[in-house]
XYZ file of N, CA and C in Angstrom:
789
model
N -5.488 -41.737 0.261
C -4.920 -42.602 -0.772
C -3.700 -41.935 -1.390
N -2.875 -42.756 -2.060
C -1.637 -42.195 -2.629
C -1.947 -41.200 -3.748
N -3.029 -41.435 -4.522
C -3.342 -40.521 -5.631
C -3.740 -39.139 -5.110
N -4.506 -39.096 -4.001
C -4.898 -37.782 -3.456
C -3.686 -37.067 -2.844
N -2.744 -37.878 -2.238
C -1.512 -37.283 -1.712
C -0.687 -36.658 -2.837
N -0.585 -37.405 -3.947
C 0.158 -36.904 -5.118
C -0.456 -35.606 -5.633
N -1.789 -35.593 -5.653
C -2.502 -34.414 -6.169
C -2.238 -33.191 -5.281
N -2.289 -33.393 -3.957
C -2.051 -32.251 -3.060
C -0.611 -31.773 -3.152
N 0.327 -32.727 -3.372
C 1.730 -32.332 -3.565
C 1.889 -31.488 -4.827
N 1.201 -31.923 -5.900
C 1.260 -31.179 -7.168
C 0.710 -29.766 -6.981
N -0.403 -29.668 -6.254
C -1.011 -28.353 -6.006
C -0.056 -27.445 -5.231
N 0.579 -28.018 -4.208
C 1.517 -27.230 -3.403
C 2.698 -26.744 -4.249
N 3.203 -27.678 -5.077
C 4.337 -27.326 -5.935
C 3.962 -26.192 -6.887
N 2.758 -26.285 -7.463
C 2.281 -25.253 -8.391
C 2.166 -23.905 -7.692
N 1.676 -23.930 -6.427
C 1.542 -22.674 -5.663
C 2.906 -22.044 -5.403
N 3.869 -22.887 -5.007
C 5.220 -22.379 -4.715
C 5.850 -21.785 -5.975
N 5.713 -22.507 -7.099
C 6.289 -22.028 -8.359
C 5.645 -20.719 -8.796
N 4.305 -20.630 -8.645
C 3.611 -19.429 -9.108
C 4.002 -18.205 -8.288
N 4.369 -18.418 -7.002
C 4.810 -17.300 -6.171
C 6.106 -16.687 -6.713
N 6.949 -17.544 -7.294
C 8.239 -17.067 -7.784
C 8.169 -16.361 -9.125
N 7.043 -16.486 -9.837
C 6.945 -15.878 -11.159
C 6.573 -14.405 -11.048
N 7.174 -13.552 -11.904
C 6.797 -12.143 -11.874
C 5.371 -11.964 -12.391
N 4.697 -10.939 -11.887
C 3.352 -10.633 -12.378
C 3.472 -10.025 -13.763
N 2.682 -10.526 -14.703
C 2.712 -9.968 -16.056
C 2.093 -8.575 -16.053
N 2.817 -7.637 -16.665
C 2.318 -6.264 -16.708
C 2.455 -5.775 -18.141
N 1.358 -5.289 -18.745
C 1.446 -4.839 -20.138
C 2.442 -3.694 -20.300
N 3.004 -3.572 -21.515
C 3.849 -2.418 -21.839
C 2.905 -1.255 -22.153
N 3.140 -0.128 -21.494
C 2.220 1.000 -21.632
C 2.097 1.445 -23.092
N 0.850 1.571 -23.556
C 0.580 2.063 -24.911
C 0.625 1.001 -25.993
N 0.984 -0.246 -25.628
C 1.131 -1.313 -26.635
C -0.073 -2.259 -26.567
N -0.770 -2.414 -27.705
C -1.971 -3.267 -27.718
C -1.642 -4.743 -27.886
N -0.813 -5.074 -28.892
C -0.524 -6.483 -29.187
C 0.978 -6.699 -29.283
N 1.449 -7.773 -28.661
C 2.877 -8.121 -28.734
C 3.021 -9.458 -29.448
N 3.830 -9.459 -30.511
C 4.114 -10.701 -31.244
C 5.614 -10.953 -31.159
N 6.008 -12.146 -30.688
C 7.437 -12.449 -30.603
C 7.850 -13.382 -31.738
N 9.004 -13.085 -32.323
C 9.586 -13.907 -33.386
C 10.761 -14.659 -32.784
N 10.707 -15.978 -32.824
C 11.715 -16.773 -32.121
C 12.218 -17.909 -32.997
N 13.401 -18.406 -32.626
C 13.944 -19.602 -33.282
C 14.764 -20.330 -32.240
N 14.877 -21.628 -32.374
C 15.739 -22.355 -31.456
C 17.193 -22.105 -31.793
N 17.491 -22.054 -33.090
C 18.883 -21.982 -33.560
C 19.159 -20.603 -34.153
N 20.399 -20.150 -34.027
C 20.797 -18.902 -34.669
C 21.044 -19.102 -36.152
N 20.998 -18.013 -36.908
C 21.356 -18.071 -38.323
C 20.275 -18.608 -39.241
N 19.013 -18.634 -38.757
C 17.934 -19.150 -39.620
C 17.128 -18.014 -40.269
N 17.594 -16.760 -40.076
C 16.930 -15.636 -40.728
C 15.820 -15.007 -39.901
N 15.911 -15.164 -38.590
C 14.836 -14.676 -37.708
C 14.736 -13.146 -37.710
N 15.882 -12.459 -37.577
C 15.853 -10.987 -37.539
C 15.385 -10.412 -38.871
N 15.860 -10.996 -39.964
C 15.431 -10.558 -41.299
C 13.916 -10.687 -41.430
N 13.390 -11.812 -40.959
C 11.945 -12.046 -41.043
C 11.189 -11.104 -40.114
N 11.719 -10.864 -38.920
C 11.064 -9.956 -37.964
C 10.942 -8.550 -38.548
N 12.028 -8.074 -39.173
C 12.029 -6.748 -39.790
C 10.969 -6.663 -40.886
N 10.949 -7.685 -41.757
C 10.003 -7.652 -42.877
C 8.553 -7.837 -42.418
N 8.343 -8.586 -41.327
C 6.980 -8.734 -40.788
C 6.494 -7.401 -40.214
N 7.372 -6.706 -39.476
C 6.994 -5.394 -38.920
C 6.623 -4.427 -40.050
N 7.442 -4.399 -41.105
C 7.173 -3.508 -42.239
C 5.897 -3.921 -42.978
N 5.659 -5.238 -43.066
C 4.463 -5.729 -43.754
C 3.191 -5.388 -42.978
N 3.261 -5.480 -41.642
C 2.101 -5.106 -40.813
C 1.716 -3.650 -41.059
N 2.731 -2.777 -41.135
C 2.479 -1.354 -41.380
C 1.986 -1.119 -42.807
N 2.571 -1.866 -43.773
C 2.174 -1.692 -45.178
C 0.751 -2.173 -45.445
N 0.344 -3.229 -44.721
C -1.011 -3.782 -44.917
C -2.098 -2.834 -44.438
N -1.793 -2.012 -43.432
C -2.801 -1.093 -42.894
C -2.100 0.152 -42.387
N -2.195 1.227 -43.155
C -1.458 2.452 -42.824
C -1.980 3.136 -41.561
N -3.146 2.693 -41.064
C -3.666 3.300 -39.826
C -3.017 2.681 -38.584
N -2.286 1.574 -38.761
C -1.694 0.871 -37.614
C -0.292 1.401 -37.308
N -0.024 1.573 -36.027
C 1.317 1.955 -35.578
C 2.062 0.690 -35.150
N 3.289 0.541 -35.661
C 4.059 -0.687 -35.421
C 5.419 -0.351 -34.811
N 5.824 -1.144 -33.824
C 7.151 -0.999 -33.225
C 7.933 -2.294 -33.357
N 9.254 -2.179 -33.232
C 10.134 -3.342 -33.367
C 11.165 -3.294 -32.247
N 11.164 -4.320 -31.403
C 12.103 -4.390 -30.277
C 13.110 -5.504 -30.524
N 14.371 -5.149 -30.517
C 15.465 -6.102 -30.705
C 15.891 -6.598 -29.328
N 15.437 -7.799 -28.955
C 15.753 -8.340 -27.629
C 17.022 -9.188 -27.634
N 17.737 -9.196 -28.753
C 18.998 -9.946 -28.829
C 20.113 -9.060 -28.274
N 20.416 -9.236 -27.003
C 21.368 -8.359 -26.309
C 22.792 -8.560 -26.832
N 23.173 -9.822 -27.083
C 24.556 -10.114 -27.492
C 24.812 -9.819 -28.972
N 23.798 -9.969 -29.811
C 24.009 -9.778 -31.250
C 22.912 -8.968 -31.902
N 22.757 -7.680 -31.507
C 21.669 -6.873 -32.075
C 21.908 -6.562 -33.556
N 20.935 -6.862 -34.409
C 21.123 -6.612 -35.845
C 20.067 -5.680 -36.430
N 19.066 -5.312 -35.621
C 17.995 -4.438 -36.121
C 18.518 -3.055 -36.552
N 19.481 -2.431 -35.816
C 19.965 -1.114 -36.273
C 20.468 -1.143 -37.713
N 21.269 -2.154 -38.068
C 21.800 -2.243 -39.444
C 20.689 -2.504 -40.448
N 19.812 -3.452 -40.119
C 18.759 -3.828 -41.064
C 17.733 -2.709 -41.288
N 17.525 -1.882 -40.254
C 16.568 -0.774 -40.377
C 17.263 0.560 -40.679
N 18.586 0.485 -40.959
C 19.367 1.664 -41.339
C 19.241 2.781 -40.304
N 19.483 2.429 -39.043
C 19.367 3.392 -37.945
C 20.667 3.456 -37.146
N 21.052 4.682 -36.795
C 22.241 4.882 -35.961
C 21.941 5.984 -34.960
N 22.668 5.980 -33.853
C 22.519 7.064 -32.882
C 21.981 6.565 -31.562
N 21.937 7.481 -30.595
C 21.445 7.153 -29.254
C 20.028 7.677 -29.080
N 19.193 6.929 -28.356
C 17.825 7.400 -28.125
C 17.812 8.650 -27.246
N 16.909 9.573 -27.564
C 16.705 10.735 -26.683
C 15.915 10.288 -25.461
N 16.010 11.073 -24.383
C 15.250 10.775 -23.174
C 14.079 11.736 -23.047
N 12.948 11.219 -22.608
C 11.774 12.050 -22.356
C 11.930 12.704 -20.982
N 11.067 13.693 -20.658
C 11.120 14.287 -19.306
C 10.954 13.239 -18.194
N 10.283 12.118 -18.507
C 10.103 11.061 -17.495
C 11.271 10.074 -17.483
N 12.358 10.422 -18.200
C 13.564 9.590 -18.243
C 13.346 8.254 -18.970
N 12.427 8.239 -19.927
C 12.218 7.057 -20.769
C 12.926 7.271 -22.101
N 13.388 6.184 -22.720
C 14.065 6.292 -24.014
C 13.039 6.402 -25.141
N 13.324 7.318 -26.078
C 12.458 7.428 -27.263
C 13.013 6.514 -28.360
N 12.175 5.639 -28.924
C 12.669 4.761 -29.991
C 13.142 5.568 -31.200
N 14.101 5.023 -31.928
C 14.497 5.615 -33.211
C 13.538 5.111 -34.283
N 13.308 5.933 -35.303
C 12.260 5.581 -36.270
C 12.787 5.615 -37.702
N 12.410 4.615 -38.485
C 12.669 4.618 -39.930
C 11.587 3.801 -40.613
N 11.250 4.187 -41.830
C 10.191 3.529 -42.607
C 8.880 3.463 -41.814
N 8.689 4.414 -40.890
C 7.455 4.457 -40.107
C 7.426 3.496 -38.927
N 8.532 2.768 -38.682
C 8.576 1.772 -37.599
C 9.423 2.312 -36.445
N 8.860 2.313 -35.243
C 9.606 2.719 -34.048
C 10.475 1.551 -33.594
N 11.785 1.784 -33.442
C 12.719 0.680 -33.143
C 13.525 0.954 -31.874
N 13.733 -0.107 -31.106
C 14.619 -0.017 -29.940
C 15.512 -1.247 -29.921
N 16.796 -1.008 -29.622
C 17.769 -2.101 -29.655
C 18.942 -1.775 -28.748
N 19.550 -2.816 -28.213
C 20.796 -2.667 -27.457
C 21.856 -2.024 -28.351
N 21.745 -2.243 -29.650
C 22.694 -1.690 -30.618
C 22.730 -0.173 -30.627
N 21.670 0.499 -30.116
C 21.666 1.966 -30.030
C 22.414 2.467 -28.793
N 22.699 1.552 -27.872
C 23.259 1.954 -26.580
C 24.735 1.618 -26.445
N 25.268 0.839 -27.407
C 26.693 0.471 -27.360
C 27.325 0.754 -28.724
N 28.647 0.768 -28.768
C 29.349 0.927 -30.046
C 29.053 -0.266 -30.952
N 29.021 0.000 -32.265
C 28.622 -1.037 -33.231
C 29.484 -2.292 -33.135
N 30.796 -2.115 -32.912
C 31.697 -3.283 -32.896
C 32.014 -3.754 -31.475
N 31.409 -3.114 -30.465
C 31.737 -3.486 -29.077
C 31.030 -4.775 -28.682
N 31.782 -5.753 -28.162
C 31.123 -6.986 -27.715
C 30.420 -6.761 -26.379
N 29.300 -7.446 -26.173
C 28.612 -7.381 -24.881
C 29.075 -8.584 -24.069
N 30.037 -8.345 -23.182
C 30.578 -9.451 -22.370
C 29.979 -9.346 -20.963
N 28.741 -9.795 -20.844
C 27.987 -9.679 -19.605
C 27.554 -11.038 -19.102
N 27.385 -11.117 -17.782
C 26.784 -12.300 -17.177
C 25.261 -12.138 -17.171
N 24.576 -13.217 -16.761
C 23.118 -13.280 -16.833
C 22.374 -12.129 -16.188
N 22.791 -11.710 -14.982
C 22.057 -10.656 -14.270
C 22.080 -9.335 -15.019
N 23.213 -9.009 -15.637
C 23.318 -7.766 -16.406
C 22.455 -7.830 -17.653
N 22.401 -9.011 -18.257
C 21.547 -9.190 -19.442
C 20.077 -9.004 -19.053
N 19.684 -9.593 -17.910
C 18.298 -9.456 -17.442
C 17.950 -8.000 -17.169
N 18.911 -7.267 -16.612
C 18.703 -5.843 -16.329
C 18.505 -5.067 -17.639
N 19.295 -5.413 -18.669
C 19.163 -4.748 -19.975
C 17.812 -5.050 -20.603
N 17.366 -6.308 -20.506
C 16.058 -6.691 -21.056
C 14.942 -5.915 -20.353
N 15.058 -5.819 -19.032
C 14.067 -5.067 -18.238
C 13.999 -3.611 -18.698
N 15.167 -3.010 -18.955
C 15.201 -1.618 -19.440
C 14.523 -1.493 -20.798
N 14.823 -2.438 -21.708
C 14.241 -2.379 -23.049
C 12.723 -2.586 -23.018
N 12.249 -3.352 -22.033
C 10.809 -3.599 -21.921
C 10.082 -2.455 -21.223
N 10.717 -1.902 -20.174
C 9.983 -0.988 -19.284
C 10.401 0.475 -19.370
N 11.557 0.770 -19.957
C 12.030 2.164 -19.932
C 12.079 2.785 -21.322
N 11.090 2.395 -22.146
C 10.975 2.935 -23.506
C 9.593 3.557 -23.664
N 9.561 4.759 -24.229
C 8.288 5.433 -24.490
C 7.839 5.085 -25.914
N 6.989 4.057 -26.032
C 6.548 3.597 -27.351
C 5.429 4.454 -27.937
N 4.878 5.373 -27.124
C 3.690 6.103 -27.595
C 2.515 5.137 -27.631
N 1.746 5.172 -28.714
C 0.618 4.251 -28.885
C 0.928 3.300 -30.035
N 1.052 2.008 -29.753
C 1.365 1.016 -30.788
C 0.232 0.002 -30.902
N -0.118 -0.328 -32.151
C -1.068 -1.433 -32.372
C -0.339 -2.771 -32.263
N 0.903 -2.805 -32.785
C 1.698 -4.044 -32.739
C 3.118 -3.728 -32.305
N 3.634 -4.527 -31.388
C 5.065 -4.507 -31.090
C 5.616 -5.880 -31.464
N 6.519 -5.898 -32.448
C 7.176 -7.138 -32.873
C 8.489 -7.245 -32.096
N 8.678 -8.354 -31.380
C 9.914 -8.545 -30.613
C 10.770 -9.613 -31.280
N 11.973 -9.210 -31.665
C 12.947 -10.131 -32.253
C 13.747 -10.751 -31.111
N 13.450 -12.012 -30.810
C 14.104 -12.703 -29.685
C 15.491 -13.207 -30.083
N 16.372 -13.380 -29.099
C 17.629 -14.076 -29.412
C 17.344 -15.556 -29.641
N 18.270 -16.288 -30.278
C 18.036 -17.729 -30.459
C 18.084 -18.474 -29.132
N 17.409 -19.609 -29.083
C 17.481 -20.459 -27.896
C 16.256 -20.364 -27.006
N 16.376 -20.981 -25.819
C 15.261 -21.015 -24.868
C 15.776 -20.674 -23.470
N 16.517 -19.576 -23.377
C 17.186 -19.252 -22.115
C 16.523 -18.140 -21.331
N 17.363 -17.429 -20.551
C 16.889 -16.397 -19.627
C 16.060 -15.314 -20.310
N 16.539 -14.810 -21.454
C 15.850 -13.683 -22.106
C 14.445 -14.107 -22.541
N 14.342 -15.271 -23.173
C 13.036 -15.745 -23.634
C 12.062 -15.901 -22.461
N 12.548 -16.507 -21.376
C 11.688 -16.702 -20.205
C 11.308 -15.375 -19.573
N 12.267 -14.466 -19.469
C 12.014 -13.170 -18.849
C 10.951 -12.389 -19.621
N 11.099 -12.347 -20.950
C 10.122 -11.634 -21.782
C 8.750 -12.301 -21.670
N 8.730 -13.632 -21.763
C 7.457 -14.371 -21.755
C 6.710 -14.228 -20.433
N 7.457 -14.121 -19.334
C 6.811 -14.084 -18.021
C 6.532 -12.671 -17.523
N 7.158 -11.658 -18.142
C 6.976 -10.285 -17.669
C 5.858 -9.528 -18.361
N 5.604 -9.856 -19.634
C 4.586 -9.108 -20.383
C 3.589 -10.066 -21.030
N 2.328 -9.627 -21.181
C 1.374 -10.478 -21.899
C 1.702 -10.499 -23.394
N 1.843 -11.687 -23.949
C 2.202 -11.838 -25.371
C 1.002 -12.395 -26.126
N 0.650 -11.716 -27.215
C -0.479 -12.174 -28.027
C -0.165 -13.513 -28.683
N 1.068 -13.651 -29.176
C 1.441 -14.915 -29.806
C 2.895 -14.939 -30.223
N 3.405 -16.161 -30.393
C 4.789 -16.356 -30.842
C 4.789 -16.984 -32.222
N 5.768 -16.602 -33.027
C 5.980 -17.207 -34.346
C 7.360 -17.840 -34.340
N 7.440 -19.112 -34.700
C 8.723 -19.836 -34.715
C 9.247 -19.891 -36.145
N 10.521 -19.517 -36.310
C 11.145 -19.533 -37.639
C 12.225 -20.597 -37.663
N 12.246 -21.379 -38.748
C 13.271 -22.414 -38.881
C 13.551 -22.670 -40.349
N 14.750 -23.149 -40.623
C 15.016 -23.711 -41.948
C 14.516 -25.161 -41.918
N 14.379 -25.811 -43.076
C 13.901 -27.199 -43.078
C 14.945 -28.227 -42.629
N 16.129 -27.762 -42.242
C 17.229 -28.667 -41.868
C 16.943 -29.348 -40.525
N 17.276 -30.629 -40.408
C 16.951 -31.400 -39.202
C 17.485 -30.768 -37.917
N 18.754 -30.285 -37.943
C 19.331 -29.739 -36.704
C 18.629 -28.449 -36.275
N 18.131 -27.681 -37.238
C 17.376 -26.460 -36.904
C 15.992 -26.829 -36.376
N 15.403 -27.876 -36.947
C 14.053 -28.300 -36.540
C 14.028 -28.821 -35.109
N 15.100 -29.508 -34.699
C 15.188 -29.991 -33.310
C 15.040 -28.835 -32.338
N 15.750 -27.730 -32.619
C 15.712 -26.574 -31.733
C 14.401 -25.802 -31.866
N 13.836 -25.771 -33.077
C 12.538 -25.106 -33.274
C 11.458 -25.808 -32.461
N 11.529 -27.144 -32.415
C 10.584 -27.939 -31.619
C 10.686 -27.547 -30.145
N 11.926 -27.425 -29.656
C 12.127 -27.021 -28.251
C 11.545 -25.634 -27.995
N 11.743 -24.719 -28.955
C 11.228 -23.357 -28.815
C 9.711 -23.335 -28.701
N 9.050 -24.124 -29.552
C 7.580 -24.194 -29.514
C 7.106 -24.753 -28.178
N 7.792 -25.780 -27.684
C 7.399 -26.393 -26.403
C 7.628 -25.421 -25.245
N 8.701 -24.606 -25.326
C 8.951 -23.639 -24.266
C 7.798 -22.645 -24.155
N 7.336 -22.127 -25.298
C 6.230 -21.156 -25.271
C 4.956 -21.798 -24.720
N 4.734 -23.045 -25.072
C 3.556 -23.731 -24.532
C 3.646 -23.842 -23.009
N 4.866 -24.105 -22.514
C 5.049 -24.261 -21.055
C 4.777 -22.967 -20.304
N 5.092 -21.830 -20.941
C 4.850 -20.544 -20.267
C 3.542 -19.897 -20.741
N 2.690 -20.724 -21.374
C 1.327 -20.323 -21.765
C 1.293 -19.152 -22.761
N 2.238 -19.158 -23.701
C 2.209 -18.192 -24.801
C 1.693 -18.923 -26.042
N 0.596 -18.444 -26.650
C 0.081 -19.130 -27.840
C 1.097 -19.083 -28.989
N 1.319 -20.224 -29.642
C 2.191 -20.252 -30.823
C 1.292 -20.090 -32.053
N 1.475 -18.982 -32.774
C 0.601 -18.667 -33.921
C 0.893 -19.581 -35.104
N 2.132 -20.066 -35.192
C 2.494 -20.952 -36.296
C 3.985 -20.907 -36.570
N 4.385 -21.617 -37.626
C 5.802 -21.720 -38.003
C 6.033 -21.085 -39.366
N 7.240 -20.557 -39.548
C 7.662 -20.051 -40.859
C 8.847 -20.884 -41.320
N 8.746 -21.377 -42.563
C 9.862 -22.136 -43.157
C 10.705 -21.162 -43.978
N 11.934 -20.944 -43.544
C 12.806 -19.969 -44.206
C 13.923 -20.680 -44.967
N 14.413 -20.005 -46.004
C 15.499 -20.548 -46.858
C 15.112 -21.923 -47.401
N 13.887 -22.051 -47.840
C 13.382 -23.380 -48.193
C 13.836 -23.858 -49.567
N 13.997 -22.928 -50.504
C 14.401 -23.365 -51.846
C 15.263 -22.282 -52.489
N 16.289 -22.710 -53.236
C 17.135 -21.758 -53.957
C 16.940 -21.966 -55.455
N 16.620 -20.857 -56.149
C 16.467 -20.937 -57.609
C 17.685 -20.285 -58.258
N 18.378 -21.030 -59.093
C 19.548 -20.503 -59.794
C 19.106 -19.343 -60.697
N 19.717 -18.156 -60.540
C 19.293 -17.010 -61.349
C 19.560 -17.189 -62.848
N 20.481 -18.114 -63.188
C 20.812 -18.297 -64.605
C 19.929 -19.351 -65.264
N 19.899 -20.553 -64.685
C 19.164 -21.641 -65.359
C 17.786 -21.898 -64.749
N 17.478 -21.194 -63.612
C 16.171 -21.317 -62.933
C 15.949 -22.689 -62.279
N 17.002 -23.509 -62.209
C 16.849 -24.805 -61.535
C 16.689 -24.581 -60.033
N 15.769 -25.315 -59.412
C 15.501 -25.138 -57.979
C 16.191 -26.239 -57.160
N 16.861 -25.816 -56.088
C 17.547 -26.755 -55.192
C 17.099 -26.515 -53.756
N 16.728 -27.595 -53.075
C 16.347 -27.492 -51.662
C 17.610 -27.705 -50.820
N 18.357 -26.623 -50.631
C 19.670 -26.717 -49.987
C 19.562 -27.271 -48.565
N 18.566 -26.809 -47.806
C 18.425 -27.228 -46.405
C 17.342 -28.293 -46.211
N 16.888 -28.895 -47.303
C 15.795 -29.864 -47.199
C 14.501 -29.241 -47.705
N 13.481 -30.076 -47.878
C 12.267 -29.595 -48.541
C 11.140 -29.224 -47.577
N 10.611 -30.172 -46.840
C 9.371 -29.938 -46.097
C 9.505 -30.157 -44.599
N 10.703 -29.953 -44.062
C 10.932 -30.224 -42.641
C 10.003 -29.455 -41.722
N 9.791 -28.151 -42.005
C 8.948 -27.323 -41.133
C 7.488 -27.755 -41.240
N 7.076 -28.160 -42.452
C 5.686 -28.654 -42.623
C 5.462 -29.909 -41.772
N 6.451 -30.800 -41.782
C 6.331 -32.032 -40.989
C 6.279 -31.708 -39.491
N 7.130 -30.753 -39.067
C 7.140 -30.364 -37.652
C 5.805 -29.727 -37.260
N 5.284 -28.869 -38.129
C 3.999 -28.208 -37.851
C 2.892 -29.247 -37.665
N 2.938 -30.280 -38.500
C 1.934 -31.356 -38.392
C 2.075 -32.074 -37.042
N 3.314 -32.355 -36.662
C 3.578 -33.025 -35.373
C 3.045 -32.202 -34.203
N 3.232 -30.878 -34.295
C 2.843 -29.989 -33.193
C 1.391 -29.520 -33.286
N 0.739 -29.839 -34.384
C -0.637 -29.373 -34.587
C -0.708 -27.871 -34.824
N 0.283 -27.338 -35.558
C 0.347 -25.899 -35.826
C 0.286 -25.620 -37.322
N 0.024 -24.345 -37.669
C -0.023 -23.937 -39.072
C 1.367 -23.532 -39.567
N 1.586 -23.706 -40.874
C 2.752 -23.089 -41.520
C 2.273 -21.749 -42.067
N 2.841 -20.657 -41.555
C 2.364 -19.319 -41.910
C 2.975 -18.808 -43.209
N 4.122 -19.360 -43.583
C 4.780 -18.876 -44.795
C 5.979 -19.727 -45.139
N 6.375 -19.629 -46.400
C 7.488 -20.409 -46.924
C 8.374 -19.431 -47.695
N 9.533 -19.099 -47.140
C 10.359 -18.038 -47.719
C 11.568 -18.652 -48.416
N 11.792 -18.304 -49.698
C 12.930 -18.894 -50.424
C 14.264 -18.307 -49.960
N 15.339 -19.007 -50.286
C 16.697 -18.492 -50.070
C 17.000 -17.617 -51.285
N 16.904 -16.294 -51.104
C 16.988 -15.384 -52.254
C 17.989 -14.279 -51.955
N 18.844 -13.997 -52.926
C 19.905 -13.012 -52.713
C 19.326 -11.632 -52.406
N 18.154 -11.291 -52.986
C 17.555 -9.968 -52.746
C 17.176 -9.767 -51.284
N 16.666 -10.832 -50.669
C 16.241 -10.721 -49.265
C 17.451 -10.415 -48.395
N 18.575 -11.104 -48.667
C 19.800 -10.886 -47.894
C 20.398 -9.505 -48.172
N 20.525 -9.161 -49.479
C 21.173 -7.893 -49.856
C 20.416 -6.680 -49.322
N 19.083 -6.710 -49.436
C 18.302 -5.537 -49.029
C 18.387 -5.309 -47.516
N 18.390 -6.393 -46.731
C 18.513 -6.232 -45.279
C 19.910 -5.762 -44.900
N 20.933 -6.295 -45.559
C 22.313 -5.868 -45.275
C 22.513 -4.386 -45.579
N 21.780 -3.873 -46.574
C 21.953 -2.465 -46.964
C 20.992 -1.543 -46.216
N 20.199 -2.109 -45.299
C 19.283 -1.280 -44.523
C 18.048 -0.852 -45.279
N 17.712 -1.599 -46.347
C 16.493 -1.314 -47.116
C 15.728 -2.621 -47.319
N 15.098 -3.144 -46.267
C 14.474 -4.471 -46.348
C 13.538 -4.628 -47.539
N 13.459 -5.872 -48.020
C 12.783 -6.156 -49.296
C 11.315 -5.710 -49.309
N 10.633 -5.767 -48.166
C 9.222 -5.368 -48.120
C 9.059 -3.886 -48.442
N 10.062 -3.078 -48.060
C 9.963 -1.631 -48.300
C 10.623 -1.231 -49.615
N 11.711 -1.925 -49.995
C 12.464 -1.493 -51.185
C 11.979 -2.175 -52.469
N 11.434 -3.394 -52.359
C 10.949 -4.112 -53.548
C 9.578 -4.743 -53.246
N 8.569 -3.893 -52.933
C 7.279 -4.441 -52.481
C 6.556 -5.295 -53.532
N 6.868 -5.079 -54.829
C 6.176 -5.846 -55.883
C 6.904 -7.137 -56.267
N 8.098 -7.346 -55.698
C 8.873 -8.540 -56.085
C 8.270 -9.797 -55.501
N 8.606 -10.947 -56.091
C 8.141 -12.241 -55.549
C 8.593 -12.425 -54.104
N 9.846 -12.046 -53.851
C 10.395 -12.195 -52.486
C 9.591 -11.377 -51.494
């Protein structure tokens, strides 16, 4: 019958596709991998990734936490974590992460000049991602937080298909154009069988420091509505606050420099 023919075709297609996928191999010494992703750039993903890594360490001092900056074209973790310099090499020719605030960090930003543009084609980018995933000596980590580049392209697929990921967190502002891309990001992770832990609504409300009036610059509940559509949780709601921006720009993220503040 035509339905059984269709089914056998689907099975064959699935077999062919699965042959082309790389075998997932854990990163040595790393127990849990959490990826922070967004469909659109400029929604505060790196800032949130940095503060989540610091918060994981602050919540339990027995846990070892690492932070991997997978944004090859626009690495921002070195500045936000106040780190400069080149990684040392171990006797096995692996790179040693640079460390600050107790967090082991690795980024393309440690391997190139701060102002040098990365003008590479896809294959070179894939090679760099492979190096950052496989040629780093993380020691023993309870959590590795990966700050993904924006979008749903080669880097996201390469990371998702090469290593087992405990879960992905999607970050978006409540603005409609950001939500469209956040939706695509969530669907991409579902397609590659990465559990989506939930969504974070960033820059959700601005409070005037003088009169305390609150303004929803990018909209009010867009991420909540998207989470409902996708059947996911909203993990947090982060205001648009000057302290969050200033502390990350100065290399002293708010979780470490102002742990008692509302932000």
